[in-house]
Amino acid sequence: MNPIFSVRDITKFYGNQKGCEGVSFDLYPGEVLGIVGESGSGKSTLLNVISGQLEPDQGDVLFDTRHAGMVSTTAMAEPERRMLARTDWAYVHQNPRDGLRMAVSAGGNIGERLMNIGARHYGDIRETASGWMGRVELDTGRIDDRPSTFSGGMQQRLQIARNLVTGPRLIFMDEPTGGLDLSVQARLLDLLRNLVRELGLAVIIVTHDLAVVRMLAHRVMVMQRGQVVESGLADQVLDDPQHPYSQLLVSSILQV
Amino acid sequence: MTDPSDTSLGDTPPEGTHDQDYNFAYLDEQTKRMIRRALLKGLAIPGYQVPFASREMPMPYGWGTGGVQVTSACLVPDDCIKVIDQGADDTTNAVSIRKFFERTAGVRTTEKTGEASLIQTRHRIPETPLEEGQILVYQVPIPEPLRFLEPRETETRKMHALEEYGLMHVKLYEDISSHGHISTAYAYPVSVEERYVMDPSPIPKFDNPKMHQCPAVQLFGAGREQRIYALPPYTDVVSLDFEDHPFTRLRNDGVCGLCGADDTYLDEVIMDDEGTRMFVCSDTDYCATRIEEAAE
Amino acid sequence: MYVAVKGGEKAIDNAHRWLGEMRRGDRRVPQLETAQISEQMTLAVSRVMAEGSLYDAELAALAIKQARGDLIEAIFLIRAYRTTLPRFGYTSPIETARMRCRRRVSATFKDVPGGQILGPTFDYTHRLLDFKLLAESEDEQAEEAIPQDSADVPHVLGLLDRDGLIQKEHRTDEEPVDITREPLEMPASRAARLQVLARGDEGFILGLGYSTQRGYARNHAFVGELRIGLVDVEMEIPELGFAISLGVIEVTECETVNQFIGSKTEPPQFTRGYGLVLGQQERKSIAVALVDRALRWKELGEDFLGAAAQDEEFVLYHADNIQATGFVEHIKLPHYVDFQSELELVRMIRKDAEAAREKADD
């Protein structure tokens, strides 16, 4: 099987401050990769670079496009990259406010990506939106309500529906359970796990929360000071960490 | 507009017919050339907003300075102009703009749509169909159809460049989901030649279909916002909608109390304080012509 | 029976006559001479020249008289007149370092080479109405002391520059954009920003500058130097091969020194906000410098804090009072057609809603 996404030797500096350095990995269809580390470890910088929001100083990011196979996304023209961002890719923000239009109804939020790629039948758009609300366990009766009237957990589920509606093949997630209560987190993780499995999605999930990684990820990369210090199968790394920093991270979660 | 690249236009107006303190049609020739270049670019890329270095005019921004500059750049001494505001020739701002060109250009003026070689309008398209050789100049307050969805100019220009118009339909979707109808009654957005989404200026959506395949040249000037755009004759102009919620014209379904027309856009006039109302054609020339014809 | 409204033309003529009458006021009071305005209302004249961006005190005085003292209306008259003037070319940059200063103060150093010059300022006047001015008495005459040559009045911020303590300004021989000849496009160059601010509405810029001090994009400013005085305006004449003097204008220049702790791209040092305005426009020039500094966040690698004064499009697209007053006031023009369209729509939606309610009640 060929990778769907390939990251090669990505380096990003801010002035003379290191963001991340020399990061490489491949991601296969249906695979969930967790990137863990404390704040300042470079994991968010890495996510921003590989999702096309920041330009790398060095290295390349390749994506298996539907039409042309493996293509460098860093060399892509902006229109193509923006097209990719609203079709085959999706990005789930930590704060749902960053990923939703708060002044637009739930149905409109889900429908936007469809309308972006040319959907022009109101009834169909609405039906699809309603179907997705059901899939993420939102009350379809609230399709015309604005997200500001939703709880944090509901907003996050709405953001996920909005992202998945166009059938993307690769999803970037930035601390998707960040601001949520523990019980809400568990429900969201459960939902995510099922969706990912059902739809065969490739996912890159950045988090400081090892519980999230244990629940969702097949593989894990541990980052410290901008570099990958350990990577491997999720269970392996979490149960038997080799690098002292990984050991520290794992032991700190056990104390909780 | 004859040949806009002909820079001799207006250089030698018949002496004594316009105020000699100012150049023909007020603007200097250099400025007119700059505006004509923008107009040509606009005609070449229908619906695309061309930035232009709008000048301060002796009337306030928002009162038709864009339209006045476009008209000024197009006028030749043997033009005959008509100026309407809200469909009427006699509204104060229309009178004021007509007087301005009478004084600075000395051109003939008319109230008859069919007689005018150039019509400057605010908020209406005349009911009488326009013909080849005529120019319709629209006064535009906000040229950017995406402005109220995305306030940033840098972002909206990118959206136009990349044809990212999904947000426009999100707005229409929201209208239908909350009101059952698309609740945009005027300045209803259109798609031009299946490429640029364009603001038709605040004309009622009743007038939108008149832009489609119109034989006249349609020019749009936004002075304060420094934008010009244009539709050459016979351009496809389609109002945005959904397949299952098609665009509809909107008018009061009454008849004109003066001329009896039942297919024109009507103004509502309040007759007394008991709620008595009367509906009359907003296009005063069209209405008066019908009354004259009926009397003959 | 309703008859279509006519008579717009007559109404306008009558309104103009009435306006003339109101401008003149009580005819027992002598008519105001423009020389009185240009000599005794100098700060109003300064503002009209600055925001009208035309340096002509006599025309500014005429505009103020004609506008019945409405300064924005007067600025509008000047702008409309300015448009019709042919453009001969561009002058050489004025040398504010060679300004013959009427006033020059620094808040950052107690004494500076060339000295502090308090000048004709309201600063330490007690704001008590001076009833003597009600009577027509002559004020005491003061001697005006403008040094003829001021090669010895260096810029205060130049002293910091020598020690490398202030951020180096990007030096360029690039021709700056002319915002009165080219459409303003975003992102704008600093030259374009400073031009828009220089002729922007004093009240708007003042409010924005104030907001930066109150924590909306706070940038810890001190007035490094404020100077008001006369500078020569020169123009290179290609046919002659040398510059000739066109005259002398008064300008106000303010440079602020702003604390700066450094960013991803810049070391800790002081940074500068800059404001230059035609005429004596002290308040405005300080406010311009504050807003200029706030707008430089991107160049200095600072964070965008969502403050209005940092938002280039917000500031530049709303600073011009002639644009603003036109658009704000245009909503008093007839909008019958749009309103009618809205009316029909609201009626239609209400009818639908009522029908739905009745159906639900059945």
PDB file of C-alpha atoms in Angstrom, chain A residues 34-182:
ATOM      1  CA  GLY A  34      -0.885  10.979  17.225  1.00  0.00           C
ATOM      2  CA  ILE A  35       1.689  13.726  17.712  1.00  0.00           C
ATOM      3  CA  VAL A  36       2.286  14.346  21.417  1.00  0.00           C
ATOM      4  CA  GLY A  37       4.404  16.736  23.412  1.00  0.00           C
ATOM      5  CA  GLU A  38       4.064  19.624  25.838  1.00  0.00           C
ATOM      6  CA  SER A  39       3.308  23.133  24.692  1.00  0.00           C
ATOM      7  CA  GLY A  40       6.399  24.543  22.999  1.00  0.00           C
ATOM      8  CA  SER A  41       7.481  21.120  21.761  1.00  0.00           C
ATOM      9  CA  GLY A  42       6.871  22.164  18.163  1.00  0.00           C
ATOM     10  CA  LYS A  43       3.847  19.976  17.518  1.00  0.00           C
ATOM     11  CA  SER A  44       1.543  22.864  16.609  1.00  0.00           C
ATOM     12  CA  THR A  45       4.166  24.411  14.330  1.00  0.00           C
ATOM     13  CA  LEU A  46       4.511  21.056  12.619  1.00  0.00           C
ATOM     14  CA  LEU A  47       0.752  20.767  12.176  1.00  0.00           C
ATOM     15  CA  ASN A  48       0.539  24.283  10.726  1.00  0.00           C
ATOM     16  CA  VAL A  49       3.323  23.555   8.255  1.00  0.00           C
ATOM     17  CA  ILE A  50       2.078  20.202   7.035  1.00  0.00           C
ATOM     18  CA  SER A  51      -1.514  21.445   6.722  1.00  0.00           C
ATOM     19  CA  GLY A  52      -0.336  24.247   4.450  1.00  0.00           C
ATOM     20  CA  GLN A  53      -0.869  27.202   6.791  1.00  0.00           C
ATOM     21  CA  LEU A  54       2.824  27.968   7.273  1.00  0.00           C
ATOM     22  CA  GLU A  55       5.627  27.683   4.770  1.00  0.00           C
ATOM     23  CA  PRO A  56       8.485  25.388   5.799  1.00  0.00           C
ATOM     24  CA  ASP A  57      12.068  26.653   5.647  1.00  0.00           C
ATOM     25  CA  GLN A  58      13.127  23.262   4.427  1.00  0.00           C
ATOM     26  CA  GLY A  59      11.583  19.930   3.482  1.00  0.00           C
ATOM     27  CA  ASP A  60       8.549  18.833   1.544  1.00  0.00           C
ATOM     28  CA  VAL A  61       4.994  17.616   2.095  1.00  0.00           C
ATOM     29  CA  LEU A  62       3.415  15.237  -0.418  1.00  0.00           C
ATOM     30  CA  PHE A  63      -0.217  14.233  -0.772  1.00  0.00           C
ATOM     31  CA  ASP A  64      -1.734  11.470  -2.869  1.00  0.00           C
ATOM     32  CA  THR A  65      -4.198  13.512  -4.966  1.00  0.00           C
ATOM     33  CA  ARG A  66      -7.090  11.848  -6.767  1.00  0.00           C
ATOM     34  CA  HIS A  67      -5.980  13.038 -10.175  1.00  0.00           C
ATOM     35  CA  ALA A  68      -2.210  13.306 -10.201  1.00  0.00           C
ATOM     36  CA  GLY A  69      -0.994  10.924  -7.499  1.00  0.00           C
ATOM     37  CA  MET A  70       1.710  12.103  -5.069  1.00  0.00           C
ATOM     38  CA  VAL A  71       2.068  15.877  -5.395  1.00  0.00           C
ATOM     39  CA  SER A  72       4.100  18.344  -3.362  1.00  0.00           C
ATOM     40  CA  THR A  73       1.646  20.551  -1.500  1.00  0.00           C
ATOM     41  CA  THR A  74       4.308  23.107  -0.642  1.00  0.00           C
ATOM     42  CA  ALA A  75       4.972  23.687  -4.344  1.00  0.00           C
ATOM     43  CA  MET A  76       1.267  23.818  -5.164  1.00  0.00           C
ATOM     44  CA  ALA A  77      -0.307  27.069  -6.361  1.00  0.00           C
ATOM     45  CA  GLU A  78      -2.582  28.708  -3.799  1.00  0.00           C
ATOM     46  CA  PRO A  79      -5.855  28.022  -5.688  1.00  0.00           C
ATOM     47  CA  GLU A  80      -5.056  24.302  -5.761  1.00  0.00           C
ATOM     48  CA  ARG A  81      -4.093  24.262  -2.113  1.00  0.00           C
ATOM     49  CA  ARG A  82      -7.277  26.093  -1.146  1.00  0.00           C
ATOM     50  CA  MET A  83      -9.279  23.638  -3.235  1.00  0.00           C
ATOM     51  CA  LEU A  84      -7.609  20.742  -1.466  1.00  0.00           C
ATOM     52  CA  ALA A  85      -8.351  22.359   1.886  1.00  0.00           C
ATOM     53  CA  ARG A  86     -12.065  22.369   1.134  1.00  0.00           C
ATOM     54  CA  THR A  87     -12.368  18.963  -0.494  1.00  0.00           C
ATOM     55  CA  ASP A  88      -9.929  16.195   0.377  1.00  0.00           C
ATOM     56  CA  TRP A  89      -8.576  17.747   3.551  1.00  0.00           C
ATOM     57  CA  ALA A  90     -10.268  18.821   6.711  1.00  0.00           C
ATOM     58  CA  TYR A  91      -9.045  20.693   9.759  1.00  0.00           C
ATOM     59  CA  VAL A  92     -10.632  20.408  13.172  1.00  0.00           C
ATOM     60  CA  HIS A  93      -9.637  23.278  15.431  1.00  0.00           C
ATOM     61  CA  GLN A  94      -9.211  23.051  19.169  1.00  0.00           C
ATOM     62  CA  ASN A  95     -11.648  25.893  19.649  1.00  0.00           C
ATOM     63  CA  PRO A  96     -14.814  25.206  17.659  1.00  0.00           C
ATOM     64  CA  ARG A  97     -15.264  28.977  17.299  1.00  0.00           C
ATOM     65  CA  ASP A  98     -12.255  28.989  14.980  1.00  0.00           C
ATOM     66  CA  GLY A  99     -13.724  26.279  12.799  1.00  0.00           C
ATOM     67  CA  LEU A 100     -17.383  27.313  12.724  1.00  0.00           C
ATOM     68  CA  ARG A 101     -19.269  30.361  11.516  1.00  0.00           C
ATOM     69  CA  MET A 102     -20.921  31.406  14.732  1.00  0.00           C
ATOM     70  CA  ALA A 103     -23.491  33.633  12.998  1.00  0.00           C
ATOM     71  CA  VAL A 104     -24.631  30.893  10.618  1.00  0.00           C
ATOM     72  CA  SER A 105     -27.076  28.111  11.524  1.00  0.00           C
ATOM     73  CA  ALA A 106     -25.908  24.540  12.144  1.00  0.00           C
ATOM     74  CA  GLY A 107     -27.339  23.490   8.774  1.00  0.00           C
ATOM     75  CA  GLY A 108     -25.570  26.347   7.006  1.00  0.00           C
ATOM     76  CA  ASN A 109     -22.313  25.457   8.720  1.00  0.00           C
ATOM     77  CA  ILE A 110     -22.463  21.885   7.487  1.00  0.00           C
ATOM     78  CA  GLY A 111     -23.781  22.929   4.074  1.00  0.00           C
ATOM     79  CA  GLU A 112     -21.063  25.492   3.400  1.00  0.00           C
ATOM     80  CA  ARG A 113     -18.486  22.996   2.168  1.00  0.00           C
ATOM     81  CA  LEU A 114     -21.073  21.469  -0.138  1.00  0.00           C
ATOM     82  CA  MET A 115     -22.004  24.883  -1.537  1.00  0.00           C
ATOM     83  CA  ASN A 116     -18.306  25.685  -1.908  1.00  0.00           C
ATOM     84  CA  ILE A 117     -17.955  22.850  -4.346  1.00  0.00           C
ATOM     85  CA  GLY A 118     -21.082  23.701  -6.282  1.00  0.00           C
ATOM     86  CA  ALA A 119     -24.124  22.180  -4.514  1.00  0.00           C
ATOM     87  CA  ARG A 120     -27.144  24.280  -5.562  1.00  0.00           C
ATOM     88  CA  HIS A 121     -30.153  22.315  -4.392  1.00  0.00           C
ATOM     89  CA  TYR A 122     -31.453  23.648  -1.102  1.00  0.00           C
ATOM     90  CA  GLY A 123     -33.434  20.529  -0.234  1.00  0.00           C
ATOM     91  CA  ASP A 124     -30.516  18.186  -0.894  1.00  0.00           C
ATOM     92  CA  ILE A 125     -28.074  20.335   1.055  1.00  0.00           C
ATOM     93  CA  ARG A 126     -30.450  20.404   3.976  1.00  0.00           C
ATOM     94  CA  GLU A 127     -31.021  16.691   3.899  1.00  0.00           C
ATOM     95  CA  THR A 128     -27.297  15.975   3.838  1.00  0.00           C
ATOM     96  CA  ALA A 129     -26.721  18.423   6.700  1.00  0.00           C
ATOM     97  CA  SER A 130     -29.468  16.807   8.705  1.00  0.00           C
ATOM     98  CA  GLY A 131     -28.014  13.355   8.045  1.00  0.00           C
ATOM     99  CA  TRP A 132     -24.647  14.477   9.326  1.00  0.00           C
ATOM    100  CA  MET A 133     -26.148  16.020  12.428  1.00  0.00           C
ATOM    101  CA  GLY A 134     -27.572  12.597  13.158  1.00  0.00           C
ATOM    102  CA  ARG A 135     -24.246  10.903  12.612  1.00  0.00           C
ATOM    103  CA  VAL A 136     -22.508  13.134  15.124  1.00  0.00           C
ATOM    104  CA  GLU A 137     -25.391  12.661  17.558  1.00  0.00           C
ATOM    105  CA  LEU A 138     -26.810  16.171  17.341  1.00  0.00           C
ATOM    106  CA  ASP A 139     -30.570  16.747  17.556  1.00  0.00           C
ATOM    107  CA  THR A 140     -31.648  17.296  13.929  1.00  0.00           C
ATOM    108  CA  GLY A 141     -34.461  19.503  15.208  1.00  0.00           C
ATOM    109  CA  ARG A 142     -31.819  22.109  15.933  1.00  0.00           C
ATOM    110  CA  ILE A 143     -30.659  22.410  12.330  1.00  0.00           C
ATOM    111  CA  ASP A 144     -31.674  26.083  12.156  1.00  0.00           C
ATOM    112  CA  ASP A 145     -30.116  27.057  15.485  1.00  0.00           C
ATOM    113  CA  ARG A 146     -26.856  28.935  15.639  1.00  0.00           C
ATOM    114  CA  PRO A 147     -23.812  27.228  17.153  1.00  0.00           C
ATOM    115  CA  SER A 148     -23.638  29.901  19.850  1.00  0.00           C
ATOM    116  CA  THR A 149     -26.672  28.223  21.451  1.00  0.00           C
ATOM    117  CA  PHE A 150     -24.835  24.857  21.559  1.00  0.00           C
ATOM    118  CA  SER A 151     -22.693  23.499  24.391  1.00  0.00           C
ATOM    119  CA  GLY A 152     -18.934  23.128  23.879  1.00  0.00           C
ATOM    120  CA  GLY A 153     -19.205  19.423  23.150  1.00  0.00           C
ATOM    121  CA  MET A 154     -22.039  19.977  20.666  1.00  0.00           C
ATOM    122  CA  GLN A 155     -20.078  22.705  18.923  1.00  0.00           C
ATOM    123  CA  GLN A 156     -17.136  20.358  18.546  1.00  0.00           C
ATOM    124  CA  ARG A 157     -19.352  17.641  17.080  1.00  0.00           C
ATOM    125  CA  LEU A 158     -20.840  20.200  14.699  1.00  0.00           C
ATOM    126  CA  GLN A 159     -17.355  21.213  13.614  1.00  0.00           C
ATOM    127  CA  ILE A 160     -16.552  17.583  12.896  1.00  0.00           C
ATOM    128  CA  ALA A 161     -19.735  17.157  10.838  1.00  0.00           C
ATOM    129  CA  ARG A 162     -18.946  20.354   8.904  1.00  0.00           C
ATOM    130  CA  ASN A 163     -15.525  18.930   8.085  1.00  0.00           C
ATOM    131  CA  LEU A 164     -16.582  15.427   7.134  1.00  0.00           C
ATOM    132  CA  VAL A 165     -19.517  16.331   4.899  1.00  0.00           C
ATOM    133  CA  THR A 166     -17.465  16.505   1.700  1.00  0.00           C
ATOM    134  CA  GLY A 167     -15.871  13.118   2.333  1.00  0.00           C
ATOM    135  CA  PRO A 168     -12.274  14.236   2.960  1.00  0.00           C
ATOM    136  CA  ARG A 169      -9.516  11.610   2.993  1.00  0.00           C
ATOM    137  CA  LEU A 170      -7.149  13.330   5.413  1.00  0.00           C
ATOM    138  CA  ILE A 171      -8.042  15.156   8.610  1.00  0.00           C
ATOM    139  CA  PHE A 172      -5.841  17.340  10.756  1.00  0.00           C
ATOM    140  CA  MET A 173      -6.965  17.735  14.349  1.00  0.00           C
ATOM    141  CA  ASP A 174      -5.520  20.214  16.805  1.00  0.00           C
ATOM    142  CA  GLU A 175      -6.338  19.195  20.409  1.00  0.00           C
ATOM    143  CA  PRO A 176      -9.937  18.362  19.439  1.00  0.00           C
ATOM    144  CA  THR A 177     -10.931  17.555  23.020  1.00  0.00           C
ATOM    145  CA  GLY A 178      -9.006  20.498  24.480  1.00  0.00           C
ATOM    146  CA  GLY A 179     -11.596  22.651  26.198  1.00  0.00           C
ATOM    147  CA  LEU A 180     -14.089  19.930  27.112  1.00  0.00           C
ATOM    148  CA  ASP A 181     -15.149  18.279  30.366  1.00  0.00           C
ATOM    149  CA  LEU A 182     -13.909  14.742  30.936  1.00  0.00           C
TER     150      LEU A 182
END
